[in-house]
Short mmCIF file of C-alpha atoms and ligand atoms in Angstrom, two decimals:
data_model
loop_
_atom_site.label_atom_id
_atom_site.label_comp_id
_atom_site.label_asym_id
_atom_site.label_seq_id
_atom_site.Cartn_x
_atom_site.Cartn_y
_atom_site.Cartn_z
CA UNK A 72 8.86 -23.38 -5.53
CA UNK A 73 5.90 -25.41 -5.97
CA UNK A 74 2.77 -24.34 -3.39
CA UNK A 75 0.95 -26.91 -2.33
CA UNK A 76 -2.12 -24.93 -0.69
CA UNK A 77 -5.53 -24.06 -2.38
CA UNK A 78 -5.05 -20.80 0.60
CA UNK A 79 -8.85 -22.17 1.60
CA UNK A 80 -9.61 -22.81 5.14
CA UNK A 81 -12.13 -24.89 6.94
CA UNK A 82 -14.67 -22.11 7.72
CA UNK A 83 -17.82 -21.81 6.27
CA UNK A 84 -18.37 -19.66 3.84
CA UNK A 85 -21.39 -17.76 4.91
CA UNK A 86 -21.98 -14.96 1.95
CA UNK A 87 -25.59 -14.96 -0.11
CA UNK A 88 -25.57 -17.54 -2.95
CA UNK A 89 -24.56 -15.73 -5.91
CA UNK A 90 -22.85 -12.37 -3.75
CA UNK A 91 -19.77 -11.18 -5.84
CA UNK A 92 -17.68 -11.70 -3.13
CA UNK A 93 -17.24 -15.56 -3.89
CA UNK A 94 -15.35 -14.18 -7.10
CA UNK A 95 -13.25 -11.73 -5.01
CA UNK A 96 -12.07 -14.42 -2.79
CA UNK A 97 -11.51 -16.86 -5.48
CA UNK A 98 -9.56 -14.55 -7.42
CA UNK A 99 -7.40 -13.09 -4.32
CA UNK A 100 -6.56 -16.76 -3.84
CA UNK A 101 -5.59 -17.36 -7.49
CA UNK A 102 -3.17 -14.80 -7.36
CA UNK A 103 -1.43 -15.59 -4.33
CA UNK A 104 -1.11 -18.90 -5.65
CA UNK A 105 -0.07 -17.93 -9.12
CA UNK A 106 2.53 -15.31 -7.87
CA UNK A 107 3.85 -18.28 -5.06
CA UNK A 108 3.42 -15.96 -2.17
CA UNK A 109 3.86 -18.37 0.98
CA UNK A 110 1.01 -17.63 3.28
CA UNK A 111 3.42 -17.17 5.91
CA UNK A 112 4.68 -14.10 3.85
CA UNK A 113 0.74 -12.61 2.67
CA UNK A 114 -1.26 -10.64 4.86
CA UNK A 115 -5.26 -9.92 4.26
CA UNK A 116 -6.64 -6.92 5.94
CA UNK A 117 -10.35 -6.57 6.33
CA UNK A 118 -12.85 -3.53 8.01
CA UNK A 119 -16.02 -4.44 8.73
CA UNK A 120 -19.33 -5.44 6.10
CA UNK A 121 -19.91 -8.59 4.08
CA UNK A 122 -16.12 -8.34 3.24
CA UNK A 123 -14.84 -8.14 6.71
CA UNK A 124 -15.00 -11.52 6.66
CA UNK A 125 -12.49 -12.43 3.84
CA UNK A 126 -9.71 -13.34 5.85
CA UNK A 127 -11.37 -16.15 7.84
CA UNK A 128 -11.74 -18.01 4.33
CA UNK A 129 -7.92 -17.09 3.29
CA UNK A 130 -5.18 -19.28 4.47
CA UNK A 131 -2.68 -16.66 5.20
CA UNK A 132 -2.77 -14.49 7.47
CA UNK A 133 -5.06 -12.03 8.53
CA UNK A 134 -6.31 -9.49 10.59
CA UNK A 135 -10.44 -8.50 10.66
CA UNK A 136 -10.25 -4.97 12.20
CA UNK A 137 -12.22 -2.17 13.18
CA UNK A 138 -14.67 -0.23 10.95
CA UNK A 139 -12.86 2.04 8.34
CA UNK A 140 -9.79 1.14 10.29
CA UNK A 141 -8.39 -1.66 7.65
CA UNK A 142 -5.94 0.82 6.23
CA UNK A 143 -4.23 2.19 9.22
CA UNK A 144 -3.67 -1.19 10.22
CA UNK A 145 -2.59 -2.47 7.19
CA UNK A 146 0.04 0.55 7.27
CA UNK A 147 1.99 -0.38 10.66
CA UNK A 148 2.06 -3.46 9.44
CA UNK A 149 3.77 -2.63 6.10
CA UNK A 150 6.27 0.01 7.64
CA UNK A 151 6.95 -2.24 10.75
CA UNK A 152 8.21 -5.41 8.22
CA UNK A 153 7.72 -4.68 4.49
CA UNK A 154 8.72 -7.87 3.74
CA UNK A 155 5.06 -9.21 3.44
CA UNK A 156 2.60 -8.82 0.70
CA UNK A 157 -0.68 -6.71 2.38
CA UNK A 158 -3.74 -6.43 1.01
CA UNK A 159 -6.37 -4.66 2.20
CA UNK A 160 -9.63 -6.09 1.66
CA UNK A 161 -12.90 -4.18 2.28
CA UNK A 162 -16.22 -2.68 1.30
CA UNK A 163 -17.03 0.41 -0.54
CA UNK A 164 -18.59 1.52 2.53
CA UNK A 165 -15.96 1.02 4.87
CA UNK A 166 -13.29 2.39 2.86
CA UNK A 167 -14.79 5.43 1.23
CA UNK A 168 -17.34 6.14 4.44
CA UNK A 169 -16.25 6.21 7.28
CA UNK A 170 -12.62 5.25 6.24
CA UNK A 171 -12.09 8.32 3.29
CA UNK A 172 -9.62 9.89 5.47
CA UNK A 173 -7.23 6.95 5.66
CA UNK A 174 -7.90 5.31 1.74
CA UNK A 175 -6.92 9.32 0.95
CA UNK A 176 -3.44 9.12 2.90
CA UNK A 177 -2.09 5.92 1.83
CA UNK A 178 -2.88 7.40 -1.97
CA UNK A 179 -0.29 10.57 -0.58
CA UNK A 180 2.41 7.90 1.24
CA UNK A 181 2.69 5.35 -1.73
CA UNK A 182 2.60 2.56 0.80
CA UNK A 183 3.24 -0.67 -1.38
CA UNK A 184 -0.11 -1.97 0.18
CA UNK A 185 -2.69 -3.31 -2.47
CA UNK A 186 -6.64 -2.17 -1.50
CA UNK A 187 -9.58 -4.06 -3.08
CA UNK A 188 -12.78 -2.77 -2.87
CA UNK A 189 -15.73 -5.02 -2.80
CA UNK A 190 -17.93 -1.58 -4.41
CA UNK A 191 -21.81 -3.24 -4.35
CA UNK A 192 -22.96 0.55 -3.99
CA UNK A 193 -25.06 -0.83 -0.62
CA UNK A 194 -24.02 -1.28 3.48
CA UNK A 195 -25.26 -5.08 2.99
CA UNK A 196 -24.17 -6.30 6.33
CA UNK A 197 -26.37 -3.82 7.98
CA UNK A 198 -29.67 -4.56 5.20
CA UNK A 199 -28.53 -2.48 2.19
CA UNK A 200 -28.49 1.05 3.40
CA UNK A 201 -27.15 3.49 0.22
CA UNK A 202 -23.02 3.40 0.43
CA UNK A 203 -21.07 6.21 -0.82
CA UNK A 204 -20.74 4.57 -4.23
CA UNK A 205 -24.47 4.45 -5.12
CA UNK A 206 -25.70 7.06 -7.71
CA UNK A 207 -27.52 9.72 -6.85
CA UNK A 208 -32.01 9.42 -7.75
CA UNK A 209 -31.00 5.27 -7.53
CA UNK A 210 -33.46 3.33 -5.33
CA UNK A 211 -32.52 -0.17 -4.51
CA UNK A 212 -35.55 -2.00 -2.71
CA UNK A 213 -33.88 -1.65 0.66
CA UNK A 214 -34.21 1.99 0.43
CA UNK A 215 -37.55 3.69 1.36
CA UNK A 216 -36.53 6.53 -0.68
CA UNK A 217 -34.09 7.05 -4.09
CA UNK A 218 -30.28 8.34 -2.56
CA UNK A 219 -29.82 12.25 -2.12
CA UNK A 220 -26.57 11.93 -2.32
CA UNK A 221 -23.61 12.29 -5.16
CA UNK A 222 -21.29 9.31 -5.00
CA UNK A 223 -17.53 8.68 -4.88
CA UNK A 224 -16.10 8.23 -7.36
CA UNK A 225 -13.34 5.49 -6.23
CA UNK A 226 -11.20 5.76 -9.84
CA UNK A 227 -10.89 9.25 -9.60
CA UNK A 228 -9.97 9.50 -6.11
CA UNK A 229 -7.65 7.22 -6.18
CA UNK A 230 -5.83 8.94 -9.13
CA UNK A 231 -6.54 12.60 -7.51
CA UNK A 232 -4.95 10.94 -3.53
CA UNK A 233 -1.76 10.11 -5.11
CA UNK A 234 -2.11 5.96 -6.12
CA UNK A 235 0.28 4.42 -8.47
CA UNK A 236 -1.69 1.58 -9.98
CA UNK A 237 -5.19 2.17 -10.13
CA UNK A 238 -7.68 -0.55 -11.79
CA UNK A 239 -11.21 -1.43 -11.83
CA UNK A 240 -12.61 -4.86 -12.20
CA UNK A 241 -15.81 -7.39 -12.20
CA UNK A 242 -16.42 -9.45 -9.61
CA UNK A 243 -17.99 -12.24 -11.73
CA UNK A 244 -15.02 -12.00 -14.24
CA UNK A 245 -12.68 -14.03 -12.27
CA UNK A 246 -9.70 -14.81 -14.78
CA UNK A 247 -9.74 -11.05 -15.92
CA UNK A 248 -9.64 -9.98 -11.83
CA UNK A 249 -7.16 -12.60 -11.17
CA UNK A 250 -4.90 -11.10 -13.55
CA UNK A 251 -5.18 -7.27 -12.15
CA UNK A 252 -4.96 -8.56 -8.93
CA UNK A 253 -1.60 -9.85 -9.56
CA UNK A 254 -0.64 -6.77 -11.36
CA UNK A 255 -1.78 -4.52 -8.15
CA UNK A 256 0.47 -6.95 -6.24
CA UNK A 257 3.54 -6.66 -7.89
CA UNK A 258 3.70 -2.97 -8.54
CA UNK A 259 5.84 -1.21 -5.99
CA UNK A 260 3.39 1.20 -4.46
CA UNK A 261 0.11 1.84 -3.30
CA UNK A 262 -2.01 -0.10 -5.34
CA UNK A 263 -6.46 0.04 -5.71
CA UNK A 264 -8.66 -2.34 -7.21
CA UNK A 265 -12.30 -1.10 -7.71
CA UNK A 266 -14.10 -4.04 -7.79
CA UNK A 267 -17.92 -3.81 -9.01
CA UNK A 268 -20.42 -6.61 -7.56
CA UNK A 269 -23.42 -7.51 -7.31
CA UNK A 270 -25.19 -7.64 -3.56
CA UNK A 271 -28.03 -9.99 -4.83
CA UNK A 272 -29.80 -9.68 -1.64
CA UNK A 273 -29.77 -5.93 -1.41
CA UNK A 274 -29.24 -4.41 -4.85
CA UNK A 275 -31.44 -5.07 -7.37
CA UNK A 276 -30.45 -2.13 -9.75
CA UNK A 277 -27.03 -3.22 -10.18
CA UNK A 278 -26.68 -6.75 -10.83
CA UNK A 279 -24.89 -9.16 -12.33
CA UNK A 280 -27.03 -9.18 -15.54
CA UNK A 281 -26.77 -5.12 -15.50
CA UNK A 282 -22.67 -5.02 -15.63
CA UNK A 283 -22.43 -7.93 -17.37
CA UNK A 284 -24.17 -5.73 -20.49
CA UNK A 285 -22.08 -2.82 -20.13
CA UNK A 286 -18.77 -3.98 -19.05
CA UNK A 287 -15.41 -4.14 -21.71
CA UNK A 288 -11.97 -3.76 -20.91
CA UNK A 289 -9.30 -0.47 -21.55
CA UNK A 290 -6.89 -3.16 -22.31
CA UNK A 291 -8.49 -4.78 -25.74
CA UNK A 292 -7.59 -1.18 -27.41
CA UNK A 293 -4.25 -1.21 -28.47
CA UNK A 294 -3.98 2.17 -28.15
CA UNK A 295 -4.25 2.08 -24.57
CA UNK A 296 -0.89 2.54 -22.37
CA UNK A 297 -1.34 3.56 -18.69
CA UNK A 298 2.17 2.95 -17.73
CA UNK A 299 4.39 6.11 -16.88
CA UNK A 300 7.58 5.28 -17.53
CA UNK A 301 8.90 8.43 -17.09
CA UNK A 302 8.00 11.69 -14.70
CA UNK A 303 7.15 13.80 -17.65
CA UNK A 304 4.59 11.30 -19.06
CA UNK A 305 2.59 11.82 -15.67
CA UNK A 306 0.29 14.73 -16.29
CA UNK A 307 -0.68 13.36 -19.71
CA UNK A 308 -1.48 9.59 -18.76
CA UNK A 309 -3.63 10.80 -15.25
CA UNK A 310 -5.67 13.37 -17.20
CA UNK A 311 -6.66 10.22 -19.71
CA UNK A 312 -7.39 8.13 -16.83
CA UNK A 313 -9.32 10.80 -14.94
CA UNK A 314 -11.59 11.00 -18.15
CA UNK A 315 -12.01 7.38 -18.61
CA UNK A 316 -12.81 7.28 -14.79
CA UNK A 317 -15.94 9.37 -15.15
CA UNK A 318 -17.54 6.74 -17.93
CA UNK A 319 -20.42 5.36 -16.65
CA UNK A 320 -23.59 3.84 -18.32
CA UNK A 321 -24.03 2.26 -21.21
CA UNK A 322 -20.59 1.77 -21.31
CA UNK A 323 -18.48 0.93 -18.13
CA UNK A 324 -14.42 0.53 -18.98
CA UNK A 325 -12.67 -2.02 -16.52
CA UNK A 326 -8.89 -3.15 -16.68
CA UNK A 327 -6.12 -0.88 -15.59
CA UNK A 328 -6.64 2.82 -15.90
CA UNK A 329 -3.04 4.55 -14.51
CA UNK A 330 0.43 2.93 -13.19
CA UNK A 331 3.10 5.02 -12.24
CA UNK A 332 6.76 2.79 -12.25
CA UNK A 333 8.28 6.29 -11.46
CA UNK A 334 7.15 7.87 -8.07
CA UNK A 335 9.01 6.31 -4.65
CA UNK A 336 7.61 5.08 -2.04
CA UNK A 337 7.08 6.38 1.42
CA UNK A 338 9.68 3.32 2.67
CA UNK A 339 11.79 5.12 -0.09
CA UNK A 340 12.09 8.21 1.81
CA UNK A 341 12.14 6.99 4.97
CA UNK A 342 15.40 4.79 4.21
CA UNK A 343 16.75 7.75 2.25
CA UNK A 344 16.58 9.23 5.80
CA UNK A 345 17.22 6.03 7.95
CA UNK A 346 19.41 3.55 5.54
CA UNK A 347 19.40 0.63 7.63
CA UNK A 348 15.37 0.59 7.67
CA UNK A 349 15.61 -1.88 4.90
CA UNK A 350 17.47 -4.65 6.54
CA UNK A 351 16.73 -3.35 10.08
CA UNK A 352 12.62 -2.62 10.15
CA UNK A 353 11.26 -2.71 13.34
CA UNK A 354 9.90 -6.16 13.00
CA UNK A 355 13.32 -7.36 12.91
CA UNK A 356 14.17 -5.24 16.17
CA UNK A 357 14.94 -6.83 19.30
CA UNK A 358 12.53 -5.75 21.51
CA UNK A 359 13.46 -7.73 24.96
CA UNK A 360 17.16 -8.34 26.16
CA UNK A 361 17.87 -11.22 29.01
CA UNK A 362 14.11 -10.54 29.70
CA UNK A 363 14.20 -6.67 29.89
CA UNK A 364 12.75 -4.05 27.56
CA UNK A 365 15.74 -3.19 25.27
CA UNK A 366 14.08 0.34 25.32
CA UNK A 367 15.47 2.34 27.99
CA UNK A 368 12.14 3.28 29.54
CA UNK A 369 13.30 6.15 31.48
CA UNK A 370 13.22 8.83 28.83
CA UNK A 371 9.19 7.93 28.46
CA UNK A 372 9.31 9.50 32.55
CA UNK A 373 11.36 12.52 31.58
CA UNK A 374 8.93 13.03 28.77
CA UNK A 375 5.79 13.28 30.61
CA UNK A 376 7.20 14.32 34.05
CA UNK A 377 5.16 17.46 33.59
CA UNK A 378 2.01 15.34 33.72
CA UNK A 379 3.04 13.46 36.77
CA UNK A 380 0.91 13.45 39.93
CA UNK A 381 2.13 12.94 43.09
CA UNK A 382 -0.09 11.50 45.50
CA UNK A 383 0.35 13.09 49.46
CA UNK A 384 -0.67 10.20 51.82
FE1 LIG B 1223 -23.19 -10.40 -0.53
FE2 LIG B 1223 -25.13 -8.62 -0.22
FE3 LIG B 1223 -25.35 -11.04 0.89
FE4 LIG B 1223 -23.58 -9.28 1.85
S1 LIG B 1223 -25.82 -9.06 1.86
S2 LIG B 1223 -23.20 -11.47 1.46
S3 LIG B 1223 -22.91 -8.23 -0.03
S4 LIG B 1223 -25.29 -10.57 -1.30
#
């Protein structure tokens, strides 16, 4: 099947001139085009920042949530019909801030949910406060003071919280991003893109010119294989992509660092448990008959009879 959408919409595009995000969207749209997901069948889930806004340009659908909340929703809409392709799409701040808690648990479900993560080391929505990936001493010239604070690092958490395919990536490298997108797509698991960009506005440490030196890809050495093909190869392969997580400097490795074909899924275990999840999810449920709630309604009233409070006229 032939696609014949671009998966742009009419809406302006209102990001900074030169932002990394205009390679993030171009690339997410690539690869739904290139992998002929219908947009009827994709699913773009944004928090809130500069990259909250990503699903207004997508044509698919899409949800802009709640801050540090993409995740969560992203999740009930996996389980509830895992049918569609979902991508979460956020900032470094909203998913390793305020939404740590919830990036950490789909690492320990294996949701096959792919997260990007627009990582610009600033909160440029809000004027470039530090974001939880800036490095400690750094002082952008939004900040009145250099950051007191270590930072995440999203490569090794995502390897340490339980991810199967976990990549980083340039935002101004579009082809190369394209392709790991893709990749993060099709694996069967929960799936983390790292994506390093420039916030021209608000960062002027890190820029475009700064990566651009330093960047070169894991997957030019030959010698590189991140794919565990078998349980036993685990501990090896994450120890080498642990190490090659913590290089930073002159020398910043992108491409894909660790991808487990091996480990289930959490929809793995729940079938094993429910078997006709797969072709009964509960988007496929009927949830009204002749007009009624199929649910029989009166066991919710048995339940919380205790907290019933009867009213004396
Ligand atoms: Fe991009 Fe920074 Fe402008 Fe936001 S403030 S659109 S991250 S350049």
């Amino acid at each position: 099947m032939v696609l014949r959408v671009d998966y742009k919409t009419d809406v302006w595009v209102d990001w900074c001139p030169g932002c990394g995000d205009f390679g993030i969207l171009t690339a997410i749209q690539k690869a739904l085009k290139e992998l002929e997901i219908s947009p009827w069948q994709a699913v773009i889930v944004s928090g809130i920042g500069c990259s909250g806004k990503t699903p207004h340009f997508i044509y698919a659908n899409g949800v802009h949530t709640l801050h540090g909340r993409a995740i969560p929703f992203a999740t009930g809409i996996k389980m509830s019909n895992p049918e569609l392709t979902v991508i979460v799409d956020g900032g470094d701040g909203d998913l390793l801030g305020i939404g740590a808690g919830h990036f950490v648990a789909l690492g320990r479900r294996n949701l096959d949910i792919t997260v990007l993560i627009h990582d610009n080391q600033v909160y440029g929505l809000t004027k470039g406060q530090a974001s939880p990936t800036l490095p400690i001493g750094a002082k952008t010239k939004s900040l009145p003071k250099p950051n007191l604070q270590e930072p995440v690092n999203p490569v090794a958490l995502a390897l340490t919280s339980g991810y199967t395919f976990v990549a980083r990536a340039f935002a101004m490298d579009i082809q190369h991003l394209t392709d790991i997108i893709k990749r993060a797509i099709e694996h069967k698991g929960a799936a983390v893109v790292d994506i390093l960009q420039p916030c021209v506005t608000y960062n002027d440490l890190y820029t475009t010119q700064w990566y651009r030196k330093r960047v070169y890809k894991l997957d030019e050495d030959p010698e590189w294989d991140p794919v565990v093909r078998n349980p036993s190869e685990r501990m090896e392969k994450l120890s080498k992509a642990l190490g090659m997580a913590w290089e930073w400097g002159d020398r910043i490795p992108v491409g894909v660092f660790y991808e487990d074909e091996t480990k289930d899924t959490i929809l793995d275990r729940i079938k094993a448990y429910i078997p006709s999840y797969k072709s009964y999810p509960p988007a496929k449920q009927n949830i009204t008959k002749g007009g009624r709630p199929v649910i029989d309604t009166s066991m919710f009233k048995e339940i919380f009879k205790e907290y019933l409070v009867k009213v004396s006229k």
